[in-house]
Amino acid sequence: MNSNKKISFGWQILVLTLLVTGYVFLGGCGKKTQKTQKVYRVGILCGLDYIGSIPDIFKLEMAELGYIEGENIVYDVHRTNFEPVKEKQILQRFVEDKVDLIFTFPTEVSMAAKAATQGTDIPVMFAIANIEGTGLVKSVRDTGGNITGVRYPGPDLAIKRFEVMRELAPEAKVMWVPFQRGYPIVSSQMEVLHPAAEAVGVTLIEFPADNAAEVQAELNARDKLDDIGFDVILFIPEPLSCTDDAFEVIARFAYEHKIPVGGITMQVGDYKSLFGIDVDDPKTVKQAAKLAEKILKGTPASTIPVISSESYFEINYRAAQELGVEVSRGLLSRADKIIR
Amino acid sequence: MIFKTKKTKPFRSLWVTLAIAFLALSALVLLISSSLNMYFSFQTQQKLITNEQKFIAQNAADTVQSFIQEKFSTLKAAAHLSNPVETNQEGQNLILEKLLGLEPAFRQAILLNAKEERLAKVSRLSSLVSGQLTERISSSLFSQASQVQTYIGSVYIDEITSEPLVIMAASVTDIFGDFKGILLAEVNLKFMWDLVGNIKVGNKGLAYVVDERGNLLAAGDISRVLRGENLAHLKEVNEFVMGDTLTHKDSAEIVKGIQGNYVVANHVHLGTPDWAVIVELPVLEAYETVITTLIVSGLILLLSFALAIIFGIYLSKRITKPITSLKDAAARIGEGKLDIQIEIKKKDEIGVLAAAFNQMAHDLQRTTTSVDNLNWEINERKKAEKSLEKLNKDLKSTVALLTQSNRQLQEFTYLAAHDLKTPLRGISTIAQWLVDDYQEKFDDEGRQQINLLVKRVTRISELINAILQYSTIARNRHKECPVDLNTLVETVLIGIEPPPNIEITFNKELPVVICGEKHIQQVFYHLLTNAIKFMDRPDGHITIDYTDKGDLWEFSVSDNGPGIAPQHFERIFQLFQILGDRDQSEGIGMGLTLVRKIVEMYSGKIEIKSNIGEGSTFFFTLPKQEMVEHQTLVESR
């Protein structure tokens, strides 16, 4: 095979000479380029208060990679909390400003960003976005558009949360699952959850709500009943349970009825969830920053495969004690973090 | 027929040729030395790079290997410390859960007994996606894993995340070492990415890991791993895939790297697993020292070449300047400026050449001056010759005219004298008749007048005879013959009859000469007659002498008579010139004129030395051998 043949000394000298020539001539150009270095503009849209710290983490990670805000990069950061209209306007402004990159999270704003940039060459990078059932990308390896990012393994996390909840409450037969009404990734999770629950004889009660008040009303109504109708409360990956007021309403109800509540790591006042299985935000943002660097350096987003976030498992051992839930040693052994 | 015209090369100065030669030689030397320097520098640097690459590659391999070994150690510890096969279900799950808790890279763990039955399974994943491991556990895998203490399978890709996974296993034994089962773990190799990505290979180098098929397992750029790239097309990877398991290579090669740039690459085969760690260092960085050396060498080369150009031109001009001066001087000499002198004080061949040139110019100038002079002289001579030729021609013409005139004059004179003689003779006869017949009838005055008439007629007759004699000297040819002058002079003296008071002596006997006898006779006659006629002393003495002067005779006739004043020396030889009263004189002034004409006719000379009161000496010369020439001359006249 020709490729196995050693390159002769003469060829090596020739290649070296060409490289030196290129180095000498292009070196000067490179310096000139450096003097007129481009200042990148990145539009960031955070669509959920729960992960509102991500922009700052992202800036720090980008700074680590040499993108200093104000020097060679500027950010246009906007924060919303499940506000589709406003999000659409922000994204439209990003498009009009012809930013170099739109960074969005979580799923719904990422989908909106993809829609807003249709027909443009503005790349979109997402994080903490569920790709299953959302149409955000075609596949992990082939995104099918000028978009890439760090995926949020929503269905898998939902199942995992369900499985952990069963380990914590193996006697539970009915799980109440509140979620943000109309939130796009819920259906894909429910699609995998229902069969999994049915397989082990567990019933899932879905409760879509628009806000905490609606949840409060529902729980108040159940509270008046002899049987509240479920044994545990399971949070799936969605925004409603991540809001303090909604979580407080739900957690207070759980504490009052001594029923396990968990899925995400939350604490509002004295109310805590039992456990949380989610992605590691700092690691996710770090990966997103690396992707952003590649995109800003010119790699088409469509050619960059989607990275999967690694899950992170926390157990609030104190909450378990407060709720009278026994946590097995095996579960504790698997936990990445135990809150005592 | 086609004639090819020979192209003449354009003039090129010697200094240009020298400069080009110097530059070519300098460039050759510089290039050879630079090339050798580059070659050896490159070889040395290549060895250094090779060693450095070996070191870096080995470190990278150690890092990856330690990652794998760490996983094996964890598995083996879990398998040996608590014999999980013989533990109850809860204990087995706990062991596996602890295993996952201990090692984040373990996604799932499965415990199999010796009968290949699954005793426990714990997964970090949900049941939704954890089935892939179960599907991969086969009898073949169990068989392979059961035969070794540790086992690592082939890499496979997670269907959802595209992350590379691998199954690692450790055999479970009891305290006696008997095989009891296998502890399996699905290892997510993404935990190796940061490890590999952080391997430092120079400043811009990188390391990556490929499996036995060339699939990228770990790299700093995780998107390429997620794409499931196969790098077998890269030369370094291909060598590994094709079975080149050499841990270290002898030389770092320049190949195309994973990023498409030229790199110096090396790979280390890990052995177990059958992976390789590739390290790549961009050529520019790897050969930075060589490149710096090249650039410096190049700059030095350029500088040297520039200096070579400057010195080449300077030296060439300096060397050829004298030659150029010589050329210019030669050109100026060619223009005729022969006073050129070259000022070259060099003590070398050029100096010697210049000195020789100056000498040559000097000689040439001198020679040319001589030639000029000679030419001028030749020209002048030619002019003179032409002039002389013309003069000769004119002279010949004149001589011819003169000869003709002279001849005509002689003929006229002769004829005139001859023709006058007849009527004069009649007049004389008539006068004589008058004297003879009528003397008595005349009174004294008449007689006196008639006597005067006779006397004048006689004188006229003498004059005419003298003229005839003068004119016939040249006309009458006398046969030249040896003449004994002693006899001749004696004969003349007999005819003259000198008076007794005059003694005539010969100092010595006169020679025999070759001439016309009548002519020499007339010479001696007139000289002796004059000496006798004008002798005013009672003891007159006349001496006849001669001197042999080689090719001529010099004769002399001396007397001690009254002498002649020097102012009359020329006059006495002129025709009809008489010193004193003509009527009182007996002569007619013809003797000495005839003498000179005869002497000169024989190419001789006549002159006089005389002092008043002391006497006179007439010298005349006759050439000894003038017979033929004389004859010719006489004929020409």
PDB file of C-alpha atoms in Angstrom, chain B residues 131-291:
ATOM      1  CA  GLY B 131     -30.564  -3.419  27.396  1.00  0.00           C
ATOM      2  CA  GLN B 132     -27.651  -2.964  25.025  1.00  0.00           C
ATOM      3  CA  LEU B 133     -25.179  -4.543  27.449  1.00  0.00           C
ATOM      4  CA  THR B 134     -27.321  -7.599  27.989  1.00  0.00           C
ATOM      5  CA  GLU B 135     -27.551  -8.174  24.304  1.00  0.00           C
ATOM      6  CA  ARG B 136     -23.762  -8.115  23.969  1.00  0.00           C
ATOM      7  CA  ILE B 137     -23.068 -10.714  26.594  1.00  0.00           C
ATOM      8  CA  SER B 138     -22.667 -13.911  24.692  1.00  0.00           C
ATOM      9  CA  SER B 139     -21.166 -17.338  25.272  1.00  0.00           C
ATOM     10  CA  SER B 140     -18.213 -16.339  23.254  1.00  0.00           C
ATOM     11  CA  LEU B 141     -17.586 -13.352  25.441  1.00  0.00           C
ATOM     12  CA  PHE B 142     -18.076 -15.432  28.575  1.00  0.00           C
ATOM     13  CA  SER B 143     -15.704 -18.041  27.261  1.00  0.00           C
ATOM     14  CA  GLN B 144     -13.023 -15.507  26.483  1.00  0.00           C
ATOM     15  CA  ALA B 145     -13.478 -13.649  29.729  1.00  0.00           C
ATOM     16  CA  SER B 146     -13.463 -16.806  31.805  1.00  0.00           C
ATOM     17  CA  GLN B 147     -10.071 -17.844  30.517  1.00  0.00           C
ATOM     18  CA  VAL B 148      -8.265 -14.765  31.720  1.00  0.00           C
ATOM     19  CA  GLN B 149      -8.215 -12.805  34.864  1.00  0.00           C
ATOM     20  CA  THR B 150      -9.213  -9.634  33.109  1.00  0.00           C
ATOM     21  CA  TYR B 151     -10.930  -9.146  29.818  1.00  0.00           C
ATOM     22  CA  ILE B 152     -11.758  -6.193  27.631  1.00  0.00           C
ATOM     23  CA  GLY B 153     -13.909  -6.540  24.572  1.00  0.00           C
ATOM     24  CA  SER B 154     -14.266  -4.612  21.399  1.00  0.00           C
ATOM     25  CA  VAL B 155     -15.509  -1.091  21.421  1.00  0.00           C
ATOM     26  CA  TYR B 156     -19.121  -0.527  20.475  1.00  0.00           C
ATOM     27  CA  ILE B 157     -21.162   2.597  20.142  1.00  0.00           C
ATOM     28  CA  ASP B 158     -24.128   3.580  22.249  1.00  0.00           C
ATOM     29  CA  GLU B 159     -27.152   3.770  19.997  1.00  0.00           C
ATOM     30  CA  ILE B 160     -28.557   6.871  21.639  1.00  0.00           C
ATOM     31  CA  THR B 161     -25.560   8.902  22.632  1.00  0.00           C
ATOM     32  CA  SER B 162     -23.033   7.645  20.057  1.00  0.00           C
ATOM     33  CA  GLU B 163     -20.571   7.337  22.876  1.00  0.00           C
ATOM     34  CA  PRO B 164     -17.972   4.553  22.689  1.00  0.00           C
ATOM     35  CA  LEU B 165     -18.476   1.790  25.176  1.00  0.00           C
ATOM     36  CA  VAL B 166     -16.497  -1.237  26.056  1.00  0.00           C
ATOM     37  CA  ILE B 167     -17.124  -4.284  28.195  1.00  0.00           C
ATOM     38  CA  MET B 168     -14.528  -5.029  30.813  1.00  0.00           C
ATOM     39  CA  ALA B 169     -14.599  -8.144  32.911  1.00  0.00           C
ATOM     40  CA  ALA B 170     -12.793  -9.707  35.812  1.00  0.00           C
ATOM     41  CA  SER B 171     -13.054 -13.345  36.780  1.00  0.00           C
ATOM     42  CA  VAL B 172     -14.492 -14.125  40.200  1.00  0.00           C
ATOM     43  CA  THR B 173     -12.675 -16.802  42.148  1.00  0.00           C
ATOM     44  CA  ASP B 174     -13.065 -18.266  45.613  1.00  0.00           C
ATOM     45  CA  ILE B 175     -10.385 -18.310  48.205  1.00  0.00           C
ATOM     46  CA  PHE B 176      -8.791 -21.322  46.542  1.00  0.00           C
ATOM     47  CA  GLY B 177      -8.646 -19.547  43.249  1.00  0.00           C
ATOM     48  CA  ASP B 178     -11.379 -21.608  41.660  1.00  0.00           C
ATOM     49  CA  PHE B 179     -13.366 -19.878  38.942  1.00  0.00           C
ATOM     50  CA  LYS B 180     -16.822 -18.918  40.176  1.00  0.00           C
ATOM     51  CA  GLY B 181     -18.034 -16.388  37.710  1.00  0.00           C
ATOM     52  CA  ILE B 182     -17.438 -13.098  35.952  1.00  0.00           C
ATOM     53  CA  LEU B 183     -17.971  -9.558  36.997  1.00  0.00           C
ATOM     54  CA  LEU B 184     -18.759  -7.451  33.938  1.00  0.00           C
ATOM     55  CA  ALA B 185     -18.913  -3.711  33.570  1.00  0.00           C
ATOM     56  CA  GLU B 186     -19.947  -1.566  30.684  1.00  0.00           C
ATOM     57  CA  VAL B 187     -17.420   1.244  30.602  1.00  0.00           C
ATOM     58  CA  ASN B 188     -18.257   4.549  28.994  1.00  0.00           C
ATOM     59  CA  LEU B 189     -15.076   5.646  27.260  1.00  0.00           C
ATOM     60  CA  LYS B 190     -16.244   9.264  27.288  1.00  0.00           C
ATOM     61  CA  PHE B 191     -14.571   9.432  30.655  1.00  0.00           C
ATOM     62  CA  MET B 192     -11.329   8.912  28.836  1.00  0.00           C
ATOM     63  CA  TRP B 193     -11.925  11.918  26.593  1.00  0.00           C
ATOM     64  CA  ASP B 194     -10.900  14.587  29.011  1.00  0.00           C
ATOM     65  CA  LEU B 195      -7.963  12.455  30.014  1.00  0.00           C
ATOM     66  CA  VAL B 196      -6.752  12.129  26.429  1.00  0.00           C
ATOM     67  CA  GLY B 197      -7.730  15.679  25.550  1.00  0.00           C
ATOM     68  CA  ASN B 198      -5.600  16.993  28.337  1.00  0.00           C
ATOM     69  CA  ILE B 199      -2.488  15.104  27.276  1.00  0.00           C
ATOM     70  CA  LYS B 200       0.036  17.748  26.532  1.00  0.00           C
ATOM     71  CA  VAL B 201       1.846  17.255  23.238  1.00  0.00           C
ATOM     72  CA  GLY B 202       3.937  20.323  22.778  1.00  0.00           C
ATOM     73  CA  ASN B 203       1.953  23.516  22.453  1.00  0.00           C
ATOM     74  CA  LYS B 204      -0.331  22.642  19.583  1.00  0.00           C
ATOM     75  CA  GLY B 205       0.048  18.912  19.428  1.00  0.00           C
ATOM     76  CA  LEU B 206      -2.604  16.437  20.374  1.00  0.00           C
ATOM     77  CA  ALA B 207      -3.120  12.813  21.249  1.00  0.00           C
ATOM     78  CA  TYR B 208      -5.949  10.492  20.396  1.00  0.00           C
ATOM     79  CA  VAL B 209      -6.842   6.872  20.826  1.00  0.00           C
ATOM     80  CA  VAL B 210      -8.003   4.490  18.147  1.00  0.00           C
ATOM     81  CA  ASP B 211      -9.109   0.902  18.342  1.00  0.00           C
ATOM     82  CA  GLU B 212      -7.808  -1.965  16.274  1.00  0.00           C
ATOM     83  CA  ARG B 213      -9.988  -0.916  13.346  1.00  0.00           C
ATOM     84  CA  GLY B 214      -8.877   2.693  13.413  1.00  0.00           C
ATOM     85  CA  ASN B 215     -12.068   3.988  14.995  1.00  0.00           C
ATOM     86  CA  LEU B 216     -11.540   7.106  17.014  1.00  0.00           C
ATOM     87  CA  LEU B 217     -12.203   6.404  20.687  1.00  0.00           C
ATOM     88  CA  ALA B 218     -10.947   9.458  22.443  1.00  0.00           C
ATOM     89  CA  ALA B 219      -9.699  12.849  21.428  1.00  0.00           C
ATOM     90  CA  GLY B 220      -9.792  16.428  22.511  1.00  0.00           C
ATOM     91  CA  ASP B 221     -12.410  17.085  19.844  1.00  0.00           C
ATOM     92  CA  ILE B 222     -15.221  14.882  21.137  1.00  0.00           C
ATOM     93  CA  SER B 223     -17.516  15.692  18.248  1.00  0.00           C
ATOM     94  CA  ARG B 224     -15.233  13.684  15.992  1.00  0.00           C
ATOM     95  CA  VAL B 225     -15.472  10.767  18.378  1.00  0.00           C
ATOM     96  CA  LEU B 226     -19.224  11.078  18.449  1.00  0.00           C
ATOM     97  CA  ARG B 227     -19.271  11.076  14.678  1.00  0.00           C
ATOM     98  CA  GLY B 228     -17.645   7.668  14.919  1.00  0.00           C
ATOM     99  CA  GLU B 229     -14.775   8.635  12.646  1.00  0.00           C
ATOM    100  CA  ASN B 230     -12.538   5.954  11.303  1.00  0.00           C
ATOM    101  CA  LEU B 231      -8.993   7.203  10.906  1.00  0.00           C
ATOM    102  CA  ALA B 232      -7.511   4.252   9.077  1.00  0.00           C
ATOM    103  CA  HIS B 233      -6.816   6.551   6.133  1.00  0.00           C
ATOM    104  CA  LEU B 234      -4.235   8.365   8.211  1.00  0.00           C
ATOM    105  CA  LYS B 235      -0.818   6.897   7.639  1.00  0.00           C
ATOM    106  CA  GLU B 236       0.119   6.523  11.271  1.00  0.00           C
ATOM    107  CA  VAL B 237      -3.227   4.925  12.155  1.00  0.00           C
ATOM    108  CA  ASN B 238      -3.082   2.765   9.099  1.00  0.00           C
ATOM    109  CA  GLU B 239       0.279   1.400  10.117  1.00  0.00           C
ATOM    110  CA  PHE B 240      -1.230   0.367  13.432  1.00  0.00           C
ATOM    111  CA  VAL B 241      -4.337  -1.104  11.825  1.00  0.00           C
ATOM    112  CA  MET B 242      -2.186  -3.031   9.382  1.00  0.00           C
ATOM    113  CA  GLY B 243      -0.379  -4.657  12.240  1.00  0.00           C
ATOM    114  CA  ASP B 244       2.567  -2.408  12.897  1.00  0.00           C
ATOM    115  CA  THR B 245       2.575  -2.872  16.604  1.00  0.00           C
ATOM    116  CA  LEU B 246       5.986  -1.495  17.194  1.00  0.00           C
ATOM    117  CA  THR B 247       5.800   0.381  20.374  1.00  0.00           C
ATOM    118  CA  HIS B 248       8.355   2.893  19.280  1.00  0.00           C
ATOM    119  CA  LYS B 249       9.396   3.822  15.847  1.00  0.00           C
ATOM    120  CA  ASP B 250      12.869   4.734  14.864  1.00  0.00           C
ATOM    121  CA  SER B 251      12.025   8.019  13.312  1.00  0.00           C
ATOM    122  CA  ALA B 252       9.281  10.545  13.548  1.00  0.00           C
ATOM    123  CA  GLU B 253       7.701  10.954  10.157  1.00  0.00           C
ATOM    124  CA  ILE B 254       5.980  13.875   8.576  1.00  0.00           C
ATOM    125  CA  VAL B 255       2.460  12.760   7.748  1.00  0.00           C
ATOM    126  CA  LYS B 256      -0.984  14.207   7.417  1.00  0.00           C
ATOM    127  CA  GLY B 257      -2.584  14.484  10.809  1.00  0.00           C
ATOM    128  CA  ILE B 258      -6.080  14.153  12.114  1.00  0.00           C
ATOM    129  CA  GLN B 259      -6.705  17.844  11.509  1.00  0.00           C
ATOM    130  CA  GLY B 260      -5.477  17.667   7.940  1.00  0.00           C
ATOM    131  CA  ASN B 261      -2.278  19.468   8.692  1.00  0.00           C
ATOM    132  CA  TYR B 262       1.229  18.112   8.404  1.00  0.00           C
ATOM    133  CA  VAL B 263       2.418  16.650  11.640  1.00  0.00           C
ATOM    134  CA  VAL B 264       5.150  14.570  13.086  1.00  0.00           C
ATOM    135  CA  ALA B 265       3.294  11.514  14.314  1.00  0.00           C
ATOM    136  CA  ASN B 266       4.049   8.476  16.374  1.00  0.00           C
ATOM    137  CA  HIS B 267       1.935   5.790  17.906  1.00  0.00           C
ATOM    138  CA  VAL B 268       2.188   3.415  20.786  1.00  0.00           C
ATOM    139  CA  HIS B 269       0.314   0.166  20.825  1.00  0.00           C
ATOM    140  CA  LEU B 270      -1.241  -0.440  24.193  1.00  0.00           C
ATOM    141  CA  GLY B 271      -1.233  -4.211  23.852  1.00  0.00           C
ATOM    142  CA  THR B 272      -4.304  -4.818  26.014  1.00  0.00           C
ATOM    143  CA  PRO B 273      -6.657  -3.416  24.929  1.00  0.00           C
ATOM    144  CA  ASP B 274      -5.768  -3.586  21.273  1.00  0.00           C
ATOM    145  CA  TRP B 275      -5.724   0.128  20.933  1.00  0.00           C
ATOM    146  CA  ALA B 276      -3.118   2.637  19.987  1.00  0.00           C
ATOM    147  CA  VAL B 277      -2.374   6.063  21.225  1.00  0.00           C
ATOM    148  CA  ILE B 278      -1.363   8.422  18.456  1.00  0.00           C
ATOM    149  CA  VAL B 279       0.490  11.590  19.193  1.00  0.00           C
ATOM    150  CA  GLU B 280       0.816  14.322  16.650  1.00  0.00           C
ATOM    151  CA  LEU B 281       2.915  17.421  16.776  1.00  0.00           C
ATOM    152  CA  PRO B 282       2.540  20.012  14.043  1.00  0.00           C
ATOM    153  CA  VAL B 283       5.577  20.012  11.837  1.00  0.00           C
ATOM    154  CA  LEU B 284       6.121  23.714  12.340  1.00  0.00           C
ATOM    155  CA  GLU B 285       6.306  23.187  16.050  1.00  0.00           C
ATOM    156  CA  ALA B 286       8.241  19.939  15.911  1.00  0.00           C
ATOM    157  CA  TYR B 287      10.764  21.366  13.539  1.00  0.00           C
ATOM    158  CA  GLU B 288      10.704  24.811  15.053  1.00  0.00           C
ATOM    159  CA  THR B 289      14.402  24.609  15.766  1.00  0.00           C
ATOM    160  CA  VAL B 290      15.069  23.377  12.258  1.00  0.00           C
ATOM    161  CA  ILE B 291      12.793  26.018  10.830  1.00  0.00           C
TER     162      ILE B 291
END
